[in-house]
mmCIF file of C-alpha atoms in Angstrom:
data_model
loop_
_atom_site.group_PDB
_atom_site.id
_atom_site.type_symbol
_atom_site.label_atom_id
_atom_site.label_comp_id
_atom_site.label_asym_id
_atom_site.label_seq_id
_atom_site.Cartn_x
_atom_site.Cartn_y
_atom_site.Cartn_z
ATOM 1 C CA MET A 290 -28.516 9.887 6.485
ATOM 2 C CA LYS A 291 -31.339 12.014 5.106
ATOM 3 C CA GLN A 292 -30.620 14.173 2.095
ATOM 4 C CA LYS A 293 -30.878 17.870 2.966
ATOM 5 C CA ILE A 294 -33.044 20.221 0.911
ATOM 6 C CA LEU A 295 -33.349 23.995 1.281
ATOM 7 C CA LEU A 296 -36.734 25.369 0.162
ATOM 8 C CA ILE A 297 -36.910 29.151 -0.367
ATOM 9 C CA ASP A 298 -40.388 30.492 -1.191
ATOM 10 C CA ASP A 299 -42.482 33.295 0.286
ATOM 11 C CA ASP A 300 -45.724 31.339 -0.190
ATOM 12 C CA ILE A 301 -46.012 29.883 3.314
ATOM 13 C CA ASP A 302 -48.906 27.556 2.476
ATOM 14 C CA LEU A 303 -47.090 26.153 -0.557
ATOM 15 C CA CYS A 304 -43.913 25.703 1.491
ATOM 16 C CA ARG A 305 -45.821 23.774 4.119
ATOM 17 C CA LEU A 306 -47.363 21.526 1.473
ATOM 18 C CA LEU A 307 -44.089 20.895 -0.345
ATOM 19 C CA ARG A 308 -42.210 20.320 2.894
ATOM 20 C CA ASN A 309 -44.754 17.753 4.058
ATOM 21 C CA ASN A 310 -44.594 15.947 0.720
ATOM 22 C CA LEU A 311 -40.790 15.950 0.700
ATOM 23 C CA GLU A 312 -40.538 14.777 4.303
ATOM 24 C CA ARG A 313 -42.872 11.884 3.512
ATOM 25 C CA GLU A 314 -40.324 10.868 0.873
ATOM 26 C CA GLY A 315 -37.632 10.786 3.565
ATOM 27 C CA TYR A 316 -35.872 14.114 2.957
ATOM 28 C CA PHE A 317 -34.769 16.665 5.556
ATOM 29 C CA VAL A 318 -36.218 20.049 4.564
ATOM 30 C CA ARG A 319 -35.438 23.539 5.813
ATOM 31 C CA THR A 320 -37.690 26.388 4.671
ATOM 32 C CA CYS A 321 -37.103 30.134 4.311
ATOM 33 C CA HIS A 322 -39.607 32.760 3.210
ATOM 34 C CA ASP A 323 -37.409 35.674 2.136
ATOM 35 C CA GLY A 324 -34.346 36.070 -0.019
ATOM 36 C CA VAL A 325 -31.936 37.387 2.600
ATOM 37 C CA THR A 326 -32.547 34.538 5.058
ATOM 38 C CA GLY A 327 -32.565 32.018 2.235
ATOM 39 C CA LEU A 328 -29.165 33.162 0.969
ATOM 40 C CA GLU A 329 -27.714 32.996 4.497
ATOM 41 C CA GLU A 330 -28.936 29.406 4.845
ATOM 42 C CA ALA A 331 -27.656 28.437 1.401
ATOM 43 C CA GLN A 332 -24.204 29.810 2.153
ATOM 44 C CA GLY A 333 -23.993 28.545 5.721
ATOM 45 C CA THR A 334 -25.150 24.918 5.425
ATOM 46 C CA ASP A 335 -24.318 22.083 3.050
ATOM 47 C CA PHE A 336 -27.498 21.134 1.207
ATOM 48 C CA GLU A 337 -27.833 18.557 -1.566
ATOM 49 C CA LEU A 338 -30.551 20.602 -3.301
ATOM 50 C CA VAL A 339 -31.866 24.174 -3.229
ATOM 51 C CA ILE A 340 -35.465 24.745 -4.346
ATOM 52 C CA LEU A 341 -35.787 28.417 -5.142
ATOM 53 C CA ASP A 342 -38.658 30.726 -6.034
ATOM 54 C CA ILE A 343 -37.846 33.720 -8.252
ATOM 55 C CA MET A 344 -40.153 36.359 -6.763
ATOM 56 C CA LEU A 345 -38.956 36.823 -3.171
ATOM 57 C CA PRO A 346 -38.812 39.743 -0.721
ATOM 58 C CA GLY A 347 -35.345 41.039 0.139
ATOM 59 C CA LYS A 348 -33.429 39.325 -2.672
ATOM 60 C CA ASN A 349 -34.965 37.690 -5.702
ATOM 61 C CA GLY A 350 -34.196 34.168 -6.834
ATOM 62 C CA TYR A 351 -31.821 35.265 -9.582
ATOM 63 C CA GLU A 352 -29.688 37.177 -7.074
ATOM 64 C CA ILE A 353 -29.548 34.162 -4.762
ATOM 65 C CA LEU A 354 -28.704 31.832 -7.643
ATOM 66 C CA GLU A 355 -25.861 34.094 -8.735
ATOM 67 C CA LYS A 356 -24.371 34.088 -5.225
ATOM 68 C CA ILE A 357 -24.709 30.316 -4.898
ATOM 69 C CA ARG A 358 -22.987 29.717 -8.233
ATOM 70 C CA GLN A 359 -19.995 31.802 -7.176
ATOM 71 C CA LYS A 360 -19.081 29.076 -4.671
ATOM 72 C CA SER A 361 -21.033 25.901 -5.378
ATOM 73 C CA PHE A 362 -22.444 23.597 -8.050
ATOM 74 C CA VAL A 363 -25.199 22.310 -5.742
ATOM 75 C CA PRO A 364 -28.330 21.619 -7.823
ATOM 76 C CA VAL A 365 -30.771 24.532 -7.897
ATOM 77 C CA PHE A 366 -34.396 23.837 -8.811
ATOM 78 C CA MET A 367 -36.307 27.033 -9.630
ATOM 79 C CA LEU A 368 -40.037 27.486 -9.047
ATOM 80 C CA THR A 369 -41.919 30.455 -10.437
ATOM 81 C CA ALA A 370 -45.270 31.721 -11.592
ATOM 82 C CA LYS A 371 -43.582 33.114 -14.689
ATOM 83 C CA ASP A 372 -43.923 30.942 -17.755
ATOM 84 C CA SER A 373 -42.152 32.793 -20.568
ATOM 85 C CA GLU A 374 -39.334 31.082 -22.432
ATOM 86 C CA GLY A 375 -37.099 34.056 -21.646
ATOM 87 C CA ASP A 376 -37.426 33.520 -17.892
ATOM 88 C CA LYS A 377 -36.529 29.854 -18.237
ATOM 89 C CA VAL A 378 -33.484 30.635 -20.383
ATOM 90 C CA SER A 379 -32.366 33.331 -17.920
ATOM 91 C CA GLY A 380 -32.509 30.877 -15.053
ATOM 92 C CA LEU A 381 -30.578 28.215 -16.964
ATOM 93 C CA ARG A 382 -27.973 30.706 -18.129
ATOM 94 C CA MET A 383 -27.363 31.735 -14.532
ATOM 95 C CA GLY A 384 -26.849 28.138 -13.452
ATOM 96 C CA ALA A 385 -30.245 26.665 -12.550
ATOM 97 C CA ASP A 386 -30.490 22.906 -13.083
ATOM 98 C CA ASP A 387 -34.246 22.663 -13.570
ATOM 99 C CA TYR A 388 -37.282 24.924 -13.797
ATOM 100 C CA LEU A 389 -40.933 24.323 -12.959
ATOM 101 C CA THR A 390 -43.799 26.754 -13.477
ATOM 102 C CA LYS A 391 -46.564 27.070 -10.879
ATOM 103 C CA PRO A 392 -49.059 25.503 -10.569
ATOM 104 C CA PHE A 393 -47.563 22.033 -10.941
ATOM 105 C CA ALA A 394 -48.436 18.450 -10.106
ATOM 106 C CA ASN A 395 -46.865 17.047 -6.954
ATOM 107 C CA SER A 396 -45.844 13.867 -8.792
ATOM 108 C CA GLU A 397 -43.838 15.840 -11.359
ATOM 109 C CA PHE A 398 -42.269 17.993 -8.632
ATOM 110 C CA LEU A 399 -41.128 14.952 -6.624
ATOM 111 C CA ALA A 400 -39.852 13.186 -9.745
ATOM 112 C CA ARG A 401 -37.669 16.147 -10.651
ATOM 113 C CA VAL A 402 -36.383 16.471 -7.085
ATOM 114 C CA SER A 403 -35.459 12.779 -7.082
ATOM 115 C CA SER A 404 -33.690 13.087 -10.437
ATOM 116 C CA LEU A 405 -31.621 16.090 -9.364
ATOM 117 C CA LEU A 406 -30.617 14.511 -6.052
ATOM 118 C CA ARG A 407 -29.718 11.202 -7.685
ATOM 119 C CA ARG A 408 -27.551 12.951 -10.238
ATOM 120 C CA TYR A 409 -25.787 15.029 -7.597
ATOM 121 C CA THR A 410 -25.264 12.474 -4.828
ATOM 122 C CA VAL A 411 -24.840 9.135 -6.581
ATOM 123 C CA PHE A 412 -22.691 10.394 -9.430
ATOM 124 C CA ASN A 413 -20.565 12.781 -7.346
ATOM 125 C CA THR A 414 -19.918 10.132 -4.709
ATOM 126 C CA ALA A 415 -18.790 7.689 -7.375
ATOM 127 C CA TYR A 416 -16.489 10.248 -8.965
ATOM 128 C CA SER A 417 -14.884 11.456 -5.741
ATOM 129 C CA SER A 418 -12.399 8.557 -5.915
ATOM 130 C CA ASP A 419 -9.746 7.776 -8.487
ATOM 131 C CA LYS A 420 -11.707 4.869 -9.875
ATOM 132 C CA GLN A 421 -12.208 4.417 -13.569
ATOM 133 C CA ILE A 422 -15.304 5.979 -15.096
ATOM 134 C CA THR A 423 -17.004 4.218 -17.986
ATOM 135 C CA VAL A 424 -19.192 6.101 -20.443
ATOM 136 C CA GLY A 425 -20.506 3.927 -23.250
ATOM 137 C CA ARG A 426 -17.442 2.622 -25.103
ATOM 138 C CA MET A 427 -15.188 5.189 -23.441
ATOM 139 C CA SER A 428 -13.247 4.749 -20.178
ATOM 140 C CA ILE A 429 -11.653 7.544 -18.163
ATOM 141 C CA ASN A 430 -8.870 6.957 -15.659
ATOM 142 C CA LYS A 431 -8.684 9.969 -13.359
ATOM 143 C CA SER A 432 -5.410 9.123 -11.628
ATOM 144 C CA GLU A 433 -3.574 8.355 -14.884
ATOM 145 C CA ARG A 434 -5.419 11.114 -16.765
ATOM 146 C CA GLU A 435 -6.048 8.734 -19.652
ATOM 147 C CA VAL A 436 -9.082 8.259 -21.861
ATOM 148 C CA ARG A 437 -9.614 5.143 -23.947
ATOM 149 C CA LYS A 438 -12.284 4.432 -26.518
ATOM 150 C CA GLU A 439 -12.578 0.685 -26.739
ATOM 151 C CA ASP A 440 -8.891 -0.333 -26.927
ATOM 152 C CA SER A 441 -7.555 2.914 -28.371
ATOM 153 C CA LEU A 442 -5.844 5.548 -26.223
ATOM 154 C CA LEU A 443 -7.176 8.992 -27.116
ATOM 155 C CA ALA A 444 -4.623 11.767 -27.521
ATOM 156 C CA LEU A 445 -6.257 14.431 -25.364
ATOM 157 C CA THR A 446 -4.464 17.588 -24.303
ATOM 158 C CA ALA A 447 -4.416 18.459 -20.596
ATOM 159 C CA LYS A 448 -7.171 21.027 -21.043
ATOM 160 C CA GLU A 449 -9.295 18.658 -23.136
ATOM 161 C CA PHE A 450 -9.025 16.037 -20.389
ATOM 162 C CA ASP A 451 -10.000 18.615 -17.733
ATOM 163 C CA LEU A 452 -12.938 19.705 -19.863
ATOM 164 C CA LEU A 453 -14.159 16.140 -20.421
ATOM 165 C CA LEU A 454 -13.784 15.256 -16.729
ATOM 166 C CA PHE A 455 -15.738 18.357 -15.726
ATOM 167 C CA PHE A 456 -18.617 17.352 -17.993
ATOM 168 C CA VAL A 457 -18.553 13.692 -16.931
ATOM 169 C CA GLU A 458 -18.607 14.605 -13.240
ATOM 170 C CA ASN A 459 -21.659 16.804 -13.794
ATOM 171 C CA PRO A 460 -23.855 14.710 -16.120
ATOM 172 C CA GLY A 461 -27.066 16.180 -17.414
ATOM 173 C CA ARG A 462 -26.362 19.640 -16.026
ATOM 174 C CA VAL A 463 -26.456 22.644 -18.327
ATOM 175 C CA PHE A 464 -23.463 24.981 -18.052
ATOM 176 C CA THR A 465 -22.917 28.382 -19.610
ATOM 177 C CA LYS A 466 -19.587 29.246 -21.195
ATOM 178 C CA ARG A 467 -18.826 31.459 -18.211
ATOM 179 C CA GLN A 468 -19.363 28.585 -15.768
ATOM 180 C CA ILE A 469 -17.259 26.223 -17.876
ATOM 181 C CA TYR A 470 -14.451 28.764 -18.059
ATOM 182 C CA HIS A 471 -14.453 29.349 -14.298
ATOM 183 C CA ALA A 472 -14.473 25.604 -13.537
ATOM 184 C CA VAL A 473 -11.961 24.374 -16.133
ATOM 185 C CA TRP A 474 -9.703 27.351 -16.851
ATOM 186 C CA LYS A 475 -10.031 28.568 -13.237
ATOM 187 C CA ASP A 476 -9.812 32.173 -14.293
ATOM 188 C CA GLU A 477 -12.058 35.173 -14.779
ATOM 189 C CA TYR A 478 -14.203 34.833 -17.874
ATOM 190 C CA ALA A 479 -13.086 37.313 -20.538
ATOM 191 C CA PHE A 480 -15.987 36.603 -22.933
ATOM 192 C CA ASP A 481 -13.610 34.466 -25.000
ATOM 193 C CA ASP A 482 -16.338 32.221 -26.392
ATOM 194 C CA ASN A 483 -14.147 31.110 -29.265
ATOM 195 C CA ASN A 484 -11.590 29.496 -26.926
ATOM 196 C CA ILE A 485 -14.232 27.298 -25.288
ATOM 197 C CA MET A 486 -15.927 26.468 -28.584
ATOM 198 C CA VAL A 487 -12.620 25.432 -30.174
ATOM 199 C CA HIS A 488 -11.787 23.124 -27.258
ATOM 200 C CA ILE A 489 -15.242 21.542 -27.335
ATOM 201 C CA ARG A 490 -15.052 21.077 -31.101
ATOM 202 C CA ARG A 491 -11.636 19.376 -30.802
ATOM 203 C CA LEU A 492 -12.821 17.219 -27.920
ATOM 204 C CA ARG A 493 -15.880 16.116 -29.867
ATOM 205 C CA LYS A 494 -13.681 15.058 -32.783
ATOM 206 C CA LYS A 495 -11.760 12.749 -30.443
ATOM 207 C CA ILE A 496 -14.558 11.187 -28.380
ATOM 208 C CA GLU A 497 -17.639 11.256 -30.613
ATOM 209 C CA ASP A 498 -18.456 8.729 -33.353
ATOM 210 C CA ASN A 499 -19.979 11.590 -35.326
ATOM 211 C CA PRO A 500 -18.804 15.033 -34.124
ATOM 212 C CA GLU A 501 -21.475 16.702 -36.252
ATOM 213 C CA ASN A 502 -24.169 14.788 -34.376
ATOM 214 C CA PRO A 503 -22.657 14.377 -30.882
ATOM 215 C CA GLN A 504 -24.071 11.985 -28.317
ATOM 216 C CA TYR A 505 -21.978 13.064 -25.319
ATOM 217 C CA ILE A 506 -21.324 16.821 -25.289
ATOM 218 C CA LEU A 507 -24.568 18.449 -26.374
ATOM 219 C CA THR A 508 -25.258 22.069 -27.235
ATOM 220 C CA VAL A 509 -28.188 23.656 -25.382
ATOM 221 C CA TRP A 510 -29.056 26.490 -27.727
ATOM 222 C CA GLY A 511 -29.121 29.910 -26.117
ATOM 223 C CA VAL A 512 -27.636 28.586 -22.862
ATOM 224 C CA GLY A 513 -24.463 26.500 -23.180
ATOM 225 C CA TYR A 514 -23.536 22.819 -23.061
ATOM 226 C CA LYS A 515 -24.348 19.641 -21.136
ATOM 227 C CA PHE A 516 -23.020 16.083 -20.956
ATOM 228 C CA ASP A 517 -25.232 13.130 -21.835
ATOM 229 C CA GLY A 518 -24.554 9.404 -21.837
ATOM 230 C CA GLU A 519 -24.820 6.229 -19.770
ATOM 231 C CA ILE A 520 -22.227 6.411 -16.995
ATOM 232 C CA GLU A 521 -21.068 3.395 -15.010
#
């Protein structure tokens, strides 16, 4: 079955070019040229990837991204003519997974699309079952809610386990503290940054060889956190 991509951009010529290139790679692509229609498509159909321009008529890309993130962690790949660091950070803080500034090379565009789709589909399919997840020297048993590092059982609290599993099931994706709180604590974010930071610090002490130089849970300065590591 073809992987489904939603492309939202008001540049009709660029959309046609990108759609043709993506379809040659074997993807199914639906295009929209304004923010209102794009948001309706994003909310009404299950896509594996949303490619989203920032400057759109009707609703801008940030507004669409915010609405998408209220209900879904589908990868969102932002395209824009803006190239300031502030715009990139804003997009990442709101939940974008990647960011590419126009003009760009088609080879880089397709490589990033492939990476995002692989991360979302292959990893999420593997983690949908209760099978054991292996990350380096660490193994995670979802059904037993146990984590072992080599032969040692790690004494994780329930919330630490939930936090680790959330990161492992979304590898490479950058999450803000608000997004982490919504996903793991399943409550409205009360700007309690210290609570999240304390849990991450405790979790690092238990799973990392060197908590001061972590290899799994990485800080993305100015944005939030992401999970890194070879997952089997």
